[in-house]
Amino acid sequence: LAQSLFALFASSLAISLVFAIIPLCHNVVVLAVVMAVAGLAMGCIDTISNMQLVKIYQKDSAIFLQALHFFVGFGALLSPLIADPFLSDTNCILSNGTANASSNLPHIRKSLVPHHPGNLSRYELPMKGLVVTHVSYAFWIMALINLPVPIAVFFLLYKERMVPCFNGSSHPLLSAGGLALEGPRPAAFALRCLSPGHDDLFSCCQSKNFRGASCTYFAVHITGALVLFMTDGIVGEYSGFIYSYAVEEPLSVVHKVAGYLPSLFWGFITLGRLISIPVSYRMKPATMVFINVVGVLVTFLLLLIFSSSVVFLFVGTASLGLFLSSTFPSMLAYTEDILQYKG
């Protein structure tokens, strides 16, 4: 638990630092390194938080996993809204001649390209001059919004007496046995890896831990991993290509209208995760996984049948986001139910 909390603290603090540093990166190599650090930190937070929720709450983890993934989607939906007021409608850098002209946007566009261009390759936008965008403010605002997260994790470390310099006067939030597992534990591979005697981070990868594990045990993990691989892949791929698909023939959707599709997709993912929080309290994870998978397959089938309908493209995008929204946390909770970590 201490290692996980320290990793969460370092990762969440790194994200705030990355957002603060991004506007100061004037070299693409430096920016690539900074973004790589951000991706690494986000991956650590995602993996550790899911793992600890399942480990601590076990059969009751479904509702907590749904809440966690709702706020992931909510953050993805909120970030573009924070950045939007600071984006410029024109080139972010104006040349000296353009900077001295009127700040009226149509006048700026006309001064950049005075007539309808016949060959766009002849015109170059200025790379040096007055910077007219304030997008840096968006990154700094998001860095401040994220800052309470590492502060909260540090406070938890302090209350649990895990900070070396401040472990004398604080009182733990829970007693030593407050989160202890009750009842007999099955001798499954996963439970042996979670036992106190295995402090090595890579002890689960040792061949001796696989002794006595049945084929069903491996089948459950492989099947769960494949479902998560496919559904997470659909989320990333669909949100990335749906705009390009909509503006091409035969749909030929107007660019501004097609731009609403990714937002609609992520909006319904967030809405679905919000709905899944109370639903997971009443419904078993197996039922939720079945509904999600069947809903995704039916939606894709209808999208193929009505591939030339613009209206159904919007309806299908919303439906796909709704069914994909809770697949990851539901599958994780369902896997925990099958393996019976609690005994």
mmCIF file of N, CA and C in Angstrom, residues 128-209:
data_model
loop_
_atom_site.group_PDB
_atom_site.id
_atom_site.type_symbol
_atom_site.label_atom_id
_atom_site.label_comp_id
_atom_site.label_asym_id
_atom_site.label_seq_id
_atom_site.Cartn_x
_atom_site.Cartn_y
_atom_site.Cartn_z
ATOM 1 N N LYS A 128 7.783 33.536 -37.099
ATOM 2 C CA LYS A 128 8.367 34.448 -36.126
ATOM 3 C C LYS A 128 7.550 35.732 -36.111
ATOM 4 N N GLY A 129 7.346 36.264 -34.938
ATOM 5 C CA GLY A 129 6.575 37.491 -34.826
ATOM 6 C C GLY A 129 5.812 37.530 -33.517
ATOM 7 N N LEU A 130 4.716 38.272 -33.498
ATOM 8 C CA LEU A 130 3.914 38.459 -32.293
ATOM 9 C C LEU A 130 3.027 37.247 -32.053
ATOM 10 N N VAL A 131 3.105 36.675 -30.859
ATOM 11 C CA VAL A 131 2.270 35.535 -30.486
ATOM 12 C C VAL A 131 0.916 36.058 -30.027
ATOM 13 N N VAL A 132 -0.165 35.630 -30.684
ATOM 14 C CA VAL A 132 -1.489 36.156 -30.370
ATOM 15 C C VAL A 132 -2.374 35.141 -29.651
ATOM 16 N N THR A 133 -1.849 33.979 -29.323
ATOM 17 C CA THR A 133 -2.639 32.982 -28.608
ATOM 18 C C THR A 133 -2.239 32.947 -27.137
ATOM 19 N N HIS A 134 -3.182 32.556 -26.283
ATOM 20 C CA HIS A 134 -2.929 32.446 -24.847
ATOM 21 C C HIS A 134 -3.217 31.026 -24.366
ATOM 22 N N VAL A 135 -2.938 30.041 -25.224
ATOM 23 C CA VAL A 135 -3.239 28.661 -24.885
ATOM 24 C C VAL A 135 -2.401 28.177 -23.704
ATOM 25 N N SER A 136 -1.289 28.866 -23.422
ATOM 26 C CA SER A 136 -0.475 28.497 -22.262
ATOM 27 C C SER A 136 -1.286 28.571 -20.977
ATOM 28 N N TYR A 137 -2.219 29.529 -20.910
ATOM 29 C CA TYR A 137 -3.037 29.675 -19.709
ATOM 30 C C TYR A 137 -3.869 28.420 -19.448
ATOM 31 N N ALA A 138 -4.317 27.769 -20.520
ATOM 32 C CA ALA A 138 -5.126 26.551 -20.369
ATOM 33 C C ALA A 138 -4.314 25.450 -19.686
ATOM 34 N N PHE A 139 -3.051 25.282 -20.096
ATOM 35 C CA PHE A 139 -2.206 24.262 -19.479
ATOM 36 C C PHE A 139 -1.944 24.583 -18.010
ATOM 37 N N TRP A 140 -1.710 25.849 -17.709
ATOM 38 C CA TRP A 140 -1.447 26.222 -16.320
ATOM 39 C C TRP A 140 -2.693 26.069 -15.452
ATOM 40 N N ILE A 141 -3.859 26.344 -16.019
ATOM 41 C CA ILE A 141 -5.110 26.139 -15.270
ATOM 42 C C ILE A 141 -5.309 24.661 -14.959
ATOM 43 N N MET A 142 -5.049 23.794 -15.952
ATOM 44 C CA MET A 142 -5.196 22.358 -15.726
ATOM 45 C C MET A 142 -4.157 21.841 -14.728
ATOM 46 N N ALA A 143 -2.977 22.445 -14.725
ATOM 47 C CA ALA A 143 -1.964 22.057 -13.731
ATOM 48 C C ALA A 143 -2.442 22.392 -12.322
ATOM 49 N N LEU A 144 -3.087 23.553 -12.156
ATOM 50 C CA LEU A 144 -3.625 23.945 -10.849
ATOM 51 C C LEU A 144 -4.804 23.070 -10.449
ATOM 52 N N ILE A 145 -5.665 22.729 -11.423
ATOM 53 C CA ILE A 145 -6.811 21.869 -11.118
ATOM 54 C C ILE A 145 -6.350 20.498 -10.635
ATOM 55 N N ASN A 146 -5.252 20.001 -11.201
ATOM 56 C CA ASN A 146 -4.749 18.672 -10.827
ATOM 57 C C ASN A 146 -3.965 18.687 -9.514
ATOM 58 N N LEU A 147 -3.507 19.851 -9.085
ATOM 59 C CA LEU A 147 -2.632 19.939 -7.909
ATOM 60 C C LEU A 147 -3.259 19.391 -6.628
ATOM 61 N N PRO A 148 -4.573 19.537 -6.378
ATOM 62 C CA PRO A 148 -5.141 18.945 -5.145
ATOM 63 C C PRO A 148 -5.001 17.429 -5.062
ATOM 64 N N VAL A 149 -4.808 16.753 -6.213
ATOM 65 C CA VAL A 149 -4.700 15.292 -6.184
ATOM 66 C C VAL A 149 -3.433 14.831 -5.452
ATOM 67 N N PRO A 150 -2.229 15.294 -5.851
ATOM 68 C CA PRO A 150 -1.048 14.875 -5.073
ATOM 69 C C PRO A 150 -1.089 15.365 -3.627
ATOM 70 N N ILE A 151 -1.720 16.512 -3.387
ATOM 71 C CA ILE A 151 -1.845 16.988 -2.007
ATOM 72 C C ILE A 151 -2.696 16.020 -1.184
ATOM 73 N N ALA A 152 -3.806 15.539 -1.771
ATOM 74 C CA ALA A 152 -4.671 14.593 -1.070
ATOM 75 C C ALA A 152 -3.958 13.266 -0.817
ATOM 76 N N VAL A 153 -3.191 12.793 -1.811
ATOM 77 C CA VAL A 153 -2.458 11.530 -1.629
ATOM 78 C C VAL A 153 -1.390 11.685 -0.549
ATOM 79 N N PHE A 154 -0.714 12.838 -0.535
ATOM 80 C CA PHE A 154 0.280 13.079 0.512
ATOM 81 C C PHE A 154 -0.382 13.121 1.890
ATOM 82 N N PHE A 155 -1.564 13.719 1.968
ATOM 83 C CA PHE A 155 -2.296 13.761 3.237
ATOM 84 C C PHE A 155 -2.650 12.352 3.703
ATOM 85 N N LEU A 156 -3.028 11.483 2.749
ATOM 86 C CA LEU A 156 -3.328 10.094 3.099
ATOM 87 C C LEU A 156 -2.080 9.374 3.596
ATOM 88 N N LEU A 157 -0.949 9.614 2.932
ATOM 89 C CA LEU A 157 0.317 9.043 3.411
ATOM 90 C C LEU A 157 0.639 9.510 4.815
ATOM 91 N N TYR A 158 0.388 10.781 5.065
ATOM 92 C CA TYR A 158 0.650 11.353 6.395
ATOM 93 C C TYR A 158 -0.252 10.725 7.452
ATOM 94 N N LYS A 159 -1.547 10.586 7.135
ATOM 95 C CA LYS A 159 -2.486 10.021 8.105
ATOM 96 C C LYS A 159 -2.221 8.547 8.361
ATOM 97 N N GLU A 160 -1.700 7.855 7.369
ATOM 98 C CA GLU A 160 -1.382 6.440 7.550
ATOM 99 C C GLU A 160 0.035 6.226 8.083
ATOM 100 N N ARG A 161 0.685 7.332 8.490
ATOM 101 C CA ARG A 161 2.035 7.281 9.084
ATOM 102 C C ARG A 161 3.049 6.626 8.155
ATOM 103 N N MET A 162 2.996 6.959 6.901
ATOM 104 C CA MET A 162 3.920 6.402 5.921
ATOM 105 C C MET A 162 4.952 7.418 5.465
ATOM 106 N N VAL A 163 4.882 8.663 5.960
ATOM 107 C CA VAL A 163 5.880 9.679 5.645
ATOM 108 C C VAL A 163 6.951 9.624 6.720
ATOM 109 N N PRO A 164 8.204 9.338 6.341
ATOM 110 C CA PRO A 164 9.255 9.117 7.352
ATOM 111 C C PRO A 164 9.408 10.257 8.347
ATOM 112 N N CYS A 165 9.319 11.495 7.903
ATOM 113 C CA CYS A 165 9.583 12.628 8.791
ATOM 114 C C CYS A 165 8.370 13.051 9.605
ATOM 115 N N PHE A 166 7.176 12.523 9.282
ATOM 116 C CA PHE A 166 5.964 12.969 9.967
ATOM 117 C C PHE A 166 5.121 11.768 10.376
ATOM 118 N N ASN A 167 5.689 10.849 11.113
ATOM 119 C CA ASN A 167 4.940 9.653 11.480
ATOM 120 C C ASN A 167 4.717 9.514 12.973
ATOM 121 N N GLY A 168 4.883 10.608 13.718
ATOM 122 C CA GLY A 168 4.748 10.497 15.164
ATOM 123 C C GLY A 168 3.414 10.932 15.711
ATOM 124 N N SER A 169 2.847 12.016 15.169
ATOM 125 C CA SER A 169 1.667 12.618 15.787
ATOM 126 C C SER A 169 0.365 12.309 15.058
ATOM 127 N N SER A 170 0.431 11.781 13.841
ATOM 128 C CA SER A 170 -0.802 11.565 13.082
ATOM 129 C C SER A 170 -1.498 10.292 13.537
ATOM 130 N N HIS A 171 -2.802 10.248 13.323
ATOM 131 C CA HIS A 171 -3.608 9.078 13.646
ATOM 132 C C HIS A 171 -4.119 8.455 12.361
ATOM 133 N N PRO A 172 -3.976 7.141 12.203
ATOM 134 C CA PRO A 172 -4.413 6.500 10.961
ATOM 135 C C PRO A 172 -5.904 6.698 10.720
ATOM 136 N N LEU A 173 -6.274 6.779 9.446
ATOM 137 C CA LEU A 173 -7.688 6.917 9.104
ATOM 138 C C LEU A 173 -8.458 5.657 9.435
ATOM 139 N N LEU A 174 -7.810 4.485 9.323
ATOM 140 C CA LEU A 174 -8.435 3.213 9.622
ATOM 141 C C LEU A 174 -7.546 2.430 10.568
ATOM 142 N N SER A 175 -8.178 1.580 11.358
ATOM 143 C CA SER A 175 -7.398 0.736 12.251
ATOM 144 C C SER A 175 -6.617 -0.280 11.442
ATOM 145 N N ALA A 176 -5.716 -0.969 12.107
ATOM 146 C CA ALA A 176 -4.832 -1.903 11.404
ATOM 147 C C ALA A 176 -5.621 -2.986 10.673
ATOM 148 N N GLY A 177 -6.764 -3.385 11.252
ATOM 149 C CA GLY A 177 -7.565 -4.423 10.611
ATOM 150 C C GLY A 177 -8.775 -3.891 9.912
ATOM 151 N N GLY A 178 -8.835 -2.585 9.680
ATOM 152 C CA GLY A 178 -10.022 -1.964 9.103
ATOM 153 C C GLY A 178 -10.337 -2.465 7.710
ATOM 154 N N LEU A 179 -9.287 -2.746 6.954
ATOM 155 C CA LEU A 179 -9.481 -3.227 5.586
ATOM 156 C C LEU A 179 -9.005 -4.667 5.429
ATOM 157 N N ALA A 180 -8.814 -5.355 6.552
ATOM 158 C CA ALA A 180 -8.320 -6.725 6.478
ATOM 159 C C ALA A 180 -9.386 -7.630 5.871
ATOM 160 N N LEU A 181 -8.939 -8.598 5.113
ATOM 161 C CA LEU A 181 -9.870 -9.530 4.483
ATOM 162 C C LEU A 181 -10.296 -10.573 5.501
ATOM 163 N N GLU A 182 -11.574 -10.887 5.477
ATOM 164 C CA GLU A 182 -12.109 -11.857 6.417
ATOM 165 C C GLU A 182 -12.394 -13.155 5.689
ATOM 166 N N GLY A 183 -12.410 -14.225 6.474
ATOM 167 C CA GLY A 183 -12.728 -15.512 5.896
ATOM 168 C C GLY A 183 -11.506 -16.185 5.315
ATOM 169 N N PRO A 184 -11.597 -17.484 5.014
ATOM 170 C CA PRO A 184 -10.459 -18.221 4.459
ATOM 171 C C PRO A 184 -10.172 -17.781 3.034
ATOM 172 N N ARG A 185 -8.914 -17.805 2.692
ATOM 173 C CA ARG A 185 -8.489 -17.427 1.337
ATOM 174 C C ARG A 185 -8.178 -18.676 0.539
ATOM 175 N N PRO A 186 -8.663 -18.747 -0.692
ATOM 176 C CA PRO A 186 -8.289 -19.868 -1.542
ATOM 177 C C PRO A 186 -6.832 -19.764 -1.956
ATOM 178 N N ALA A 187 -6.234 -20.896 -2.225
ATOM 179 C CA ALA A 187 -4.810 -20.912 -2.574
ATOM 180 C C ALA A 187 -4.625 -20.651 -4.056
ATOM 181 N N ALA A 188 -5.183 -19.567 -4.526
ATOM 182 C CA ALA A 188 -5.038 -19.199 -5.942
ATOM 183 C C ALA A 188 -3.763 -18.413 -6.129
ATOM 184 N N PHE A 189 -3.312 -18.408 -7.360
ATOM 185 C CA PHE A 189 -2.058 -17.717 -7.686
ATOM 186 C C PHE A 189 -2.143 -16.227 -7.343
ATOM 187 N N ALA A 190 -3.237 -15.586 -7.704
ATOM 188 C CA ALA A 190 -3.359 -14.145 -7.477
ATOM 189 C C ALA A 190 -3.338 -13.824 -5.989
ATOM 190 N N LEU A 191 -3.959 -14.684 -5.169
ATOM 191 C CA LEU A 191 -3.996 -14.401 -3.741
ATOM 192 C C LEU A 191 -2.634 -14.620 -3.101
ATOM 193 N N ARG A 192 -1.891 -15.573 -3.586
ATOM 194 C CA ARG A 192 -0.545 -15.775 -3.037
ATOM 195 C C ARG A 192 0.327 -14.572 -3.344
ATOM 196 N N CYS A 193 0.100 -13.946 -4.498
ATOM 197 C CA CYS A 193 0.875 -12.773 -4.858
ATOM 198 C C CYS A 193 0.511 -11.568 -4.015
ATOM 199 N N LEU A 194 -0.719 -11.545 -3.491
ATOM 200 C CA LEU A 194 -1.152 -10.414 -2.679
ATOM 201 C C LEU A 194 -0.867 -10.626 -1.202
ATOM 202 N N SER A 195 -0.370 -11.782 -0.835
ATOM 203 C CA SER A 195 -0.133 -12.055 0.579
ATOM 204 C C SER A 195 1.070 -11.280 1.071
ATOM 205 N N PRO A 196 1.125 -11.003 2.408
ATOM 206 C CA PRO A 196 2.211 -10.185 2.945
ATOM 207 C C PRO A 196 3.586 -10.776 2.744
ATOM 208 N N GLY A 197 3.680 -12.090 2.530
ATOM 209 C CA GLY A 197 4.984 -12.706 2.410
ATOM 210 C C GLY A 197 5.664 -12.465 1.079
ATOM 211 N N HIS A 198 4.959 -11.877 0.128
ATOM 212 C CA HIS A 198 5.526 -11.643 -1.199
ATOM 213 C C HIS A 198 5.696 -10.155 -1.396
ATOM 214 N N ASP A 199 6.817 -9.629 -0.940
ATOM 215 C CA ASP A 199 7.070 -8.201 -1.045
ATOM 216 C C ASP A 199 7.715 -7.817 -2.360
ATOM 217 N N ASP A 200 8.224 -8.820 -3.086
ATOM 218 C CA ASP A 200 8.871 -8.537 -4.350
ATOM 219 C C ASP A 200 7.831 -8.116 -5.373
ATOM 220 N N LEU A 201 8.092 -7.019 -6.071
ATOM 221 C CA LEU A 201 7.144 -6.493 -7.046
ATOM 222 C C LEU A 201 6.893 -7.478 -8.176
ATOM 223 N N PHE A 202 7.895 -8.292 -8.530
ATOM 224 C CA PHE A 202 7.772 -9.209 -9.654
ATOM 225 C C PHE A 202 7.597 -10.657 -9.202
ATOM 226 N N SER A 203 7.161 -10.849 -7.940
ATOM 227 C CA SER A 203 7.007 -12.215 -7.444
ATOM 228 C C SER A 203 5.903 -12.968 -8.181
ATOM 229 N N CYS A 204 4.908 -12.225 -8.712
ATOM 230 C CA CYS A 204 3.817 -12.883 -9.440
ATOM 231 C C CYS A 204 4.305 -13.523 -10.723
ATOM 232 N N CYS A 205 5.449 -13.087 -11.247
ATOM 233 C CA CYS A 205 5.949 -13.609 -12.516
ATOM 234 C C CYS A 205 6.805 -14.861 -12.327
ATOM 235 N N GLN A 206 7.025 -15.278 -11.094
ATOM 236 C CA GLN A 206 7.860 -16.443 -10.846
ATOM 237 C C GLN A 206 7.086 -17.711 -11.172
ATOM 238 N N SER A 207 7.774 -18.664 -11.784
ATOM 239 C CA SER A 207 7.104 -19.873 -12.262
ATOM 240 C C SER A 207 6.484 -20.683 -11.131
ATOM 241 N N LYS A 208 7.064 -20.634 -9.928
ATOM 242 C CA LYS A 208 6.532 -21.440 -8.824
ATOM 243 C C LYS A 208 5.138 -20.980 -8.401
ATOM 244 N N ASN A 209 4.803 -19.735 -8.707
ATOM 245 C CA ASN A 209 3.477 -19.235 -8.345
ATOM 246 C C ASN A 209 2.381 -19.785 -9.245
#
